[in-house]
Amino acid sequence: MFPISRFVSESAAADLLQQVRWCDGVECPRCRSDLTVRNGSYREYQRYLCKNCGRTFNDKTG
């Protein structure tokens, strides 16, 4: 578990989520392809575009 004090901001939580979720590289949640590119951001969360199926997603998409 992570101590709650580590999440003093939305930015800190977003950074940790990104590190934990994509430790093996970014992967599309729809088609599981690793052919993804960064596609802007929304609030503190990075958006991605899957070059295989065209879906956009972020670190919280599941």
Coordinates of N, CA and C in Angstrom, one line a residue:
M1 N 0.8 -1.2 0.0 CA 0.0 0.0 0.0 C 0.9 1.2 0.0
F2 N 0.3 2.3 -0.5 CA 1.0 3.6 -0.5 C 0.5 4.5 0.6
P3 N 1.3 5.2 1.3 CA 0.9 6.1 2.3 C 0.1 7.3 1.7
I4 N -1.0 7.7 2.4 CA -1.9 8.7 1.9 C -1.2 10.0 1.7
S5 N -0.2 10.3 2.6 CA 0.6 11.5 2.5 C 1.3 11.7 1.2
R6 N 1.5 10.6 0.5 CA 2.2 10.6 -0.8 C 1.3 11.3 -1.9
F7 N 0.0 11.4 -1.7 CA -0.9 12.0 -2.6 C -1.3 13.4 -2.2
V8 N -0.4 14.2 -2.1 CA -0.7 15.6 -1.6 C -1.2 16.4 -2.7
S9 N -1.2 16.0 -4.0 CA -1.7 16.7 -5.1 C -2.2 15.7 -6.2
E10 N -3.1 16.2 -7.0 CA -3.6 15.4 -8.1 C -2.4 15.0 -9.1
S11 N -1.5 15.9 -9.2 CA -0.3 15.7 -10.0 C 0.6 14.5 -9.5
A12 N 0.8 14.5 -8.2 CA 1.5 13.4 -7.6 C 0.8 12.0 -7.8
A13 N -0.5 12.0 -7.6 CA -1.3 10.8 -7.8 C -1.2 10.4 -9.3
A14 N -1.3 11.3 -10.2 CA -1.2 11.0 -11.6 C 0.1 10.4 -12.0
D15 N 1.2 10.9 -11.4 CA 2.6 10.4 -11.7 C 2.7 9.0 -11.2
L16 N 2.3 8.7 -10.0 CA 2.4 7.4 -9.4 C 1.5 6.4 -10.2
L17 N 0.3 6.8 -10.6 CA -0.5 5.9 -11.4 C 0.1 5.5 -12.7
Q18 N 0.7 6.5 -13.3 CA 1.4 6.3 -14.6 C 2.6 5.3 -14.5
Q19 N 3.3 5.5 -13.4 CA 4.5 4.6 -13.2 C 4.1 3.2 -12.9
V20 N 3.0 3.0 -12.1 CA 2.5 1.7 -11.7 C 1.8 1.0 -12.9
R21 N 1.0 1.7 -13.6 CA 0.2 1.1 -14.6 C 1.0 0.7 -15.9
W22 N 1.9 1.6 -16.2 CA 2.6 1.4 -17.5 C 4.1 0.9 -17.2
C23 N 4.4 0.2 -16.2 CA 5.7 -0.2 -15.9 C 6.4 -1.0 -17.1
D24 N 5.6 -1.7 -17.9 CA 6.1 -2.5 -19.0 C 5.8 -1.8 -20.3
G25 N 5.4 -0.5 -20.3 CA 5.1 0.2 -21.5 C 3.6 0.4 -21.7
V26 N 3.2 1.5 -22.4 CA 1.8 1.8 -22.6 C 1.2 0.8 -23.5
E27 N 0.0 0.3 -23.2 CA -0.7 -0.7 -24.0 C -2.2 -0.2 -24.1
C28 N -2.8 -0.4 -25.3 CA -4.2 0.0 -25.5 C -5.1 -1.0 -24.7
P29 N -6.0 -0.4 -24.0 CA -6.9 -1.3 -23.2 C -7.9 -2.0 -24.1
R30 N -8.2 -1.6 -25.3 CA -9.1 -2.2 -26.2 C -8.5 -3.4 -26.9
C31 N -7.4 -3.1 -27.6 CA -6.8 -4.2 -28.5 C -5.5 -4.7 -28.0
R32 N -5.0 -4.2 -26.9 CA -3.7 -4.6 -26.2 C -2.5 -4.4 -27.1
S33 N -2.6 -3.5 -28.1 CA -1.4 -3.1 -28.9 C -0.5 -2.2 -28.1
D34 N 0.8 -2.3 -28.4 CA 1.7 -1.4 -27.8 C 2.1 -0.3 -28.8
L35 N 1.4 -0.2 -29.9 CA 1.6 0.9 -30.9 C 0.8 2.1 -30.5
T36 N 1.3 2.8 -29.5 CA 0.6 4.0 -29.0 C 1.5 5.2 -29.1
V37 N 0.8 6.4 -29.1 CA 1.6 7.6 -29.1 C 0.9 8.6 -28.1
R38 N 1.7 9.5 -27.5 CA 1.1 10.5 -26.6 C 0.2 11.4 -27.4
N39 N -0.9 11.8 -26.8 CA -2.0 12.5 -27.6 C -2.5 13.6 -26.7
G40 N -1.7 14.5 -26.2 CA -2.1 15.6 -25.4 C -2.4 15.2 -23.9
S41 N -3.0 16.0 -23.2 CA -3.4 15.7 -21.8 C -4.7 16.3 -21.4
Y42 N -5.3 15.8 -20.4 CA -6.5 16.3 -19.8 C -6.3 16.4 -18.3
R43 N -6.4 17.6 -17.8 CA -6.0 17.9 -16.4 C -4.6 17.4 -16.1
E44 N -4.4 16.5 -15.2 CA -3.1 16.0 -14.9 C -2.7 14.7 -15.7
Y45 N -3.7 14.2 -16.4 CA -3.5 12.8 -17.0 C -3.1 12.9 -18.5
Q46 N -2.1 12.1 -18.8 CA -1.6 12.0 -20.2 C -2.7 11.3 -21.0
R47 N -2.9 11.7 -22.2 CA -3.8 11.0 -23.1 C -2.9 10.3 -24.2
Y48 N -3.4 9.2 -24.7 CA -2.7 8.3 -25.6 C -3.7 8.0 -26.8
L49 N -3.1 7.7 -28.0 CA -3.8 7.3 -29.1 C -3.2 6.0 -29.6
C50 N -4.1 5.0 -29.8 CA -3.6 3.7 -30.3 C -3.6 3.8 -31.8
K51 N -2.4 3.5 -32.4 CA -2.2 3.5 -33.8 C -2.8 2.3 -34.5
N52 N -3.1 1.3 -33.7 CA -3.7 0.1 -34.3 C -5.2 0.1 -34.4
C53 N -5.9 0.6 -33.4 CA -7.4 0.6 -33.5 C -8.0 2.0 -33.4
G54 N -7.2 3.0 -33.1 CA -7.7 4.4 -33.2 C -8.3 4.9 -31.9
R55 N -8.3 4.1 -30.9 CA -8.9 4.5 -29.6 C -8.0 5.5 -28.9
T56 N -8.6 6.5 -28.2 CA -7.9 7.3 -27.3 C -8.2 6.9 -25.9
F57 N -7.2 7.0 -25.0 CA -7.4 6.6 -23.6 C -6.4 7.4 -22.8
N58 N -6.5 7.3 -21.5 CA -5.6 7.9 -20.6 C -5.2 6.9 -19.5
D59 N -4.4 7.4 -18.5 CA -3.9 6.5 -17.5 C -5.0 5.8 -16.6
K60 N -6.2 6.4 -16.6 CA -7.2 5.9 -15.8 C -8.2 5.0 -16.5
T61 N -8.1 5.0 -17.9 CA -9.0 4.2 -18.7 C -8.8 2.7 -18.4
G62 N -9.9 2.0 -18.3 CA -9.6 0.7 -17.9 C -10.1 -0.6 -18.4

